[in-house]
Amino acid sequence: MKNRLFKVFVVLFSLLLISLPVYAQWWDTNWKYRVPITIKENSGSNLTNYQVNITINTQALISAGKMRADCGDIRLTYLYPNGTEVEIPYWIESNTCNTQNTKIWVKVPSIPANGQVTIYMYYGNPSATSLSDPKNVFYFYEDWESGSVNNTIWTVTTTGGGTAGVTNTAAYQGNYSFYTNLGGKNQQTTLSTNSGVVSCPMTCRVDFYWEMPTANQINSLSFSIDGTTKASSTTAITSWTLVSATNIAAGTHTLTWSASTKNKAGASLTAYIDYIIVRGYASVEPSVTLGQEQTYVYITVNNYDSVTWNVSSSVESKTGSSSVSNTLIITLSSDTLTSSIINNPLYPNYICSVSPTSVSTTPASSYTFNVNCVPSMVVSLSPSSIIVYAGSYNTSTLSLTINDPNINSVSFSCSSPSGLTCSVSPGSLSSNGTATINVSVSNSVSEGTYQVNITATSNTGATLTQTLTVNVRQVKVYFTSNIPLDGANLTYLYLPIEFYTSTNTVKIEINGINYTLTVSPNSINRVGLYYTYSSPSGLPSLQSFIGISGGYVSFRVYAIGPVVNSTEIRTVYLPPLQFYVNYLSPTPNNGTTSNLWLLQVAGEVVDNTLSQDYCYLELLNPNTSTWDNVSYLPNCNGYIYNTNLQAYAKDTGTNYEVWYRIRLVNSQGLSYIAPARVIYYSYNSQTVSIVNPSLSYQNLTYTIYNAIASGSNYIVFAPGSYRLNLVINTTGSVTFLGTGVTLQPLSVASPIITVLNGNITIDSLTMYSKLFVVRVDNGNLVIKNSNINSDLYAIQTTSNSTVSIENSNVYGKVAGIYAVNGLSSSYIYNSKVSSNVWGIYLKDAYSVIVNYSSVDAKVFGIVIEGNSTNNVIENTNVSAKVFGIYVKSGENNIIRNSLINSEVFAVKFDSGNNVIENSIINNKKVFGIYSLANNSIRNVTIYGGLFGAYMTGNAQNLRLYGAKLGINIFGSGYIGNLSLDSGNFSIQYNGSVIIRSTNKAPSVVGSYVFVGNQIEILGSINANITFITDLTGNLSVIKIVGKLSNVISNTTTFTPQGYGIYGLYMTG
């Protein structure tokens, strides 16, 4: 047991032993109960390690709560004559626990002839687990429950055929038994124990069960010991039968079972053997007598470790005698244990008591004495940790509880580190009560954690110290970098206010009006002013300050604490409200006449409130003259057709008219209605061809092809999923239109749509294929408002074709757009193209414009090669891991107003006469611009990389930031307005003009190596200039503006001093 057990000594009075129900020996006091069992030898022989069977009613013990339900806490012990008690092996027969007749086999070490011994069965330990094991009890035991034959124990032989082994088809008990099946004549199976396996320390016996349900003809099943047959049968044994062989001499033995069939046709035999036990043998079994249940009387002392103790001689001492310790006395008189306690005045911090003061030991049981040692007084702090801002104070409450009746006065003292001052009021208490601890912190104390100690001292000398943790904070508040700067002109009608504060309350002042907010202390908080509604933080709308015309808003943040601090005031300008929608193509012009019952509308939303926008199509109901909301327009784009449209058509006498408009609303509650438009439909207008996903593939393709052949310009897909392989070859135009539509190929090997000829438009569709989505061999393809996704090529062109993409997403695992053999007059507008290899691949392409789009690829963002000319990439973001934009061949290709990101080559030109201008390049590792030919590079800013530029050709207004090696220039041409923030110039030029102007070069650039013959202007630098060949011509250096610059030739060194204009003249 976890609590220390104090066994009552028997040294007090010998007469008391008679009345005290504590027994001379108790094997383990973790077991609460035991039953003495007397075993009497009746055969007149000494029995050694003899197996005795005991039957006991465990059901009653378990029901009484004295024994575990699984009998796992049963233990058997043997009591030697000298009083030594040892644990002995036992086994509980299967399925007898928790019954009235639980059978327990126990291996008794020794029983003298005609004598008797005592063993004990212990129980009553809930934490104990079973040690029942028949193999520890019997000389030999086999029940085959391992599921296989153990070759270290057994040898199995079969001759003439037949099978043998362990089976679960039959068993005397448990799940398994040994079996043999002989299915023909002259077959035999032998099962024998290996040498030395069965060993009897005394005369023994063998018991087992067998069964032979099948025995055709005259067959034999026998059992022998050391070759002597003990049992046999030539007829069937139809049920499990016990076989016993007794009076077997001590020593080792071989047990053998044999099954065989005779030499007769149809002979067969099936036999089972189970539950083999070898145990001791006596001519007369010992008799067993169960005694009365016994309970060990033991004393548990709780809280014993609270104080150092000297235990009286009547109980077992834990710490030994000590003259300065408290004393616990437990004495025995008659059948009563009496407790008393003496508190030593040298231990004033504790007051102790014991209960009960007395207890009867009859009947025998367990007894607990609770030694309750509590502090003489208790001091607690609430809270035990406080926050105090520098320059202020805070308090905590001290609570006093007195447990010692001898205490009538407790005084308090306080100690604190430098910069902190503490006091306790009142300074003393005479009874239970509270006091206030006041801690002040000076302004000079740094932020951190400090400790203040409060000590209580009683009139009895008891002392107690408690620690109050003081977390010193400074009142901090400042704006983060994520809000507009003072004087900023904002683009949107949203004002973010992000700040750090050390307090949980702030006051935000906006245009002189204060708003108090609860925020998260010691962290960054972000609140915002929305245009039309109050923010979740409680701030008002921007509209309340600036209306719809825009205006200035000033703001700052105060941290509200014991000390108030604030940020600076910032003033920003917010623009006038812009919230409207413009009609876009394919919206018909006002007054358009149509011959097709289809109305497509699209709108461009302008909303500078940073809200979620929603567009709805409204039609004028000719019957009620009211506007009906007929359709939500995803991305402000949609359509209505056929009967849904005809329901709103008004017969004018010459045609039908339909009035329509777009209503725009946003998540801030704003609403705008575009000017209404009218469209006219002639009396002979045709309905739109419609397909639906319920059609079979044959009917679906027939409907589509028939519609195209009949001249239908629009085919509408009803919402759903379709599988198609369309081949379009027409001289006309056709638009595939749908909402909530997904197209996939029926045959993966073919594209979903192949265009051989015609003008094809894909509008608002989602298309996916594992190989090809769209292939254009000839003709014109327009994709808009769609999602194109492929595991190979998303869009592929193979001949002189036109492909235009707008407001769409295109993804191809190998290529988003793969165009060869003359893609021309095409555009990619406001779209996203992405791929793992090629984002866009153009070969022999001309007049292809990529505008206001993004291209993202893992290898090549955009590749231009072959005879590609006049292609334009502008207002576009291009990202790739290797090549951002790679112009491999071709000329007059333009990169303009774009952002290019790459890790190796941001922009690479292998050919000349191309242009990059007004662009920004981000390169992580190697080359910003890598140009092998003369190209026009102007107004380009390059960030990062090993080389900002590694180039041949002309450059104007070139800016390099963070390039480790700066710029390497070779070939011929000129550079004008070059800016570096780091790195070196490495210039090798053969041209006539080398550098027109440099700006903001670093203070030490390094050595400029020129092979050419003229520097026109060299701006503010500190550098050495070395001519490695003699200068030629009449004028070598026109002007140098700078200081501490050296111009060195093979023959002349010119050193300008200070700022000025200098000329170095040499004649050729």
PDB file of C-alpha atoms in Angstrom, residues 944-950 960-969 979-986:
ATOM      1  CA  GLY A 944      18.722  40.963 -56.554  1.00  0.00           C
ATOM      2  CA  GLY A 945      20.649  38.254 -58.350  1.00  0.00           C
ATOM      3  CA  LEU A 946      24.310  37.608 -58.889  1.00  0.00           C
ATOM      4  CA  PHE A 947      24.394  39.886 -61.942  1.00  0.00           C
ATOM      5  CA  GLY A 948      21.749  42.577 -62.194  1.00  0.00           C
ATOM      6  CA  ALA A 949      22.549  42.693 -65.905  1.00  0.00           C
ATOM      7  CA  TYR A 950      24.859  40.636 -68.095  1.00  0.00           C
ATOM      8  CA  LEU A 960      20.196  47.836 -60.218  1.00  0.00           C
ATOM      9  CA  TYR A 961      19.535  47.075 -56.537  1.00  0.00           C
ATOM     10  CA  GLY A 962      21.088  44.266 -54.487  1.00  0.00           C
ATOM     11  CA  ALA A 963      23.007  42.637 -57.351  1.00  0.00           C
ATOM     12  CA  LYS A 964      26.049  40.990 -55.798  1.00  0.00           C
ATOM     13  CA  LEU A 965      28.338  41.536 -58.824  1.00  0.00           C
ATOM     14  CA  GLY A 966      26.518  44.515 -60.258  1.00  0.00           C
ATOM     15  CA  ILE A 967      26.641  44.639 -64.052  1.00  0.00           C
ATOM     16  CA  ASN A 968      28.771  42.947 -66.700  1.00  0.00           C
ATOM     17  CA  ILE A 969      28.664  44.689 -70.083  1.00  0.00           C
ATOM     18  CA  SER A 979      22.225  53.486 -61.145  1.00  0.00           C
ATOM     19  CA  LEU A 980      23.732  50.948 -58.768  1.00  0.00           C
ATOM     20  CA  ASP A 981      23.348  50.589 -55.034  1.00  0.00           C
ATOM     21  CA  SER A 982      26.022  47.889 -54.721  1.00  0.00           C
ATOM     22  CA  GLY A 983      28.311  45.663 -56.753  1.00  0.00           C
ATOM     23  CA  ASN A 984      30.883  46.487 -59.417  1.00  0.00           C
ATOM     24  CA  PHE A 985      31.004  47.619 -63.021  1.00  0.00           C
ATOM     25  CA  SER A 986      32.705  45.137 -65.271  1.00  0.00           C
TER      26      SER A 986
END
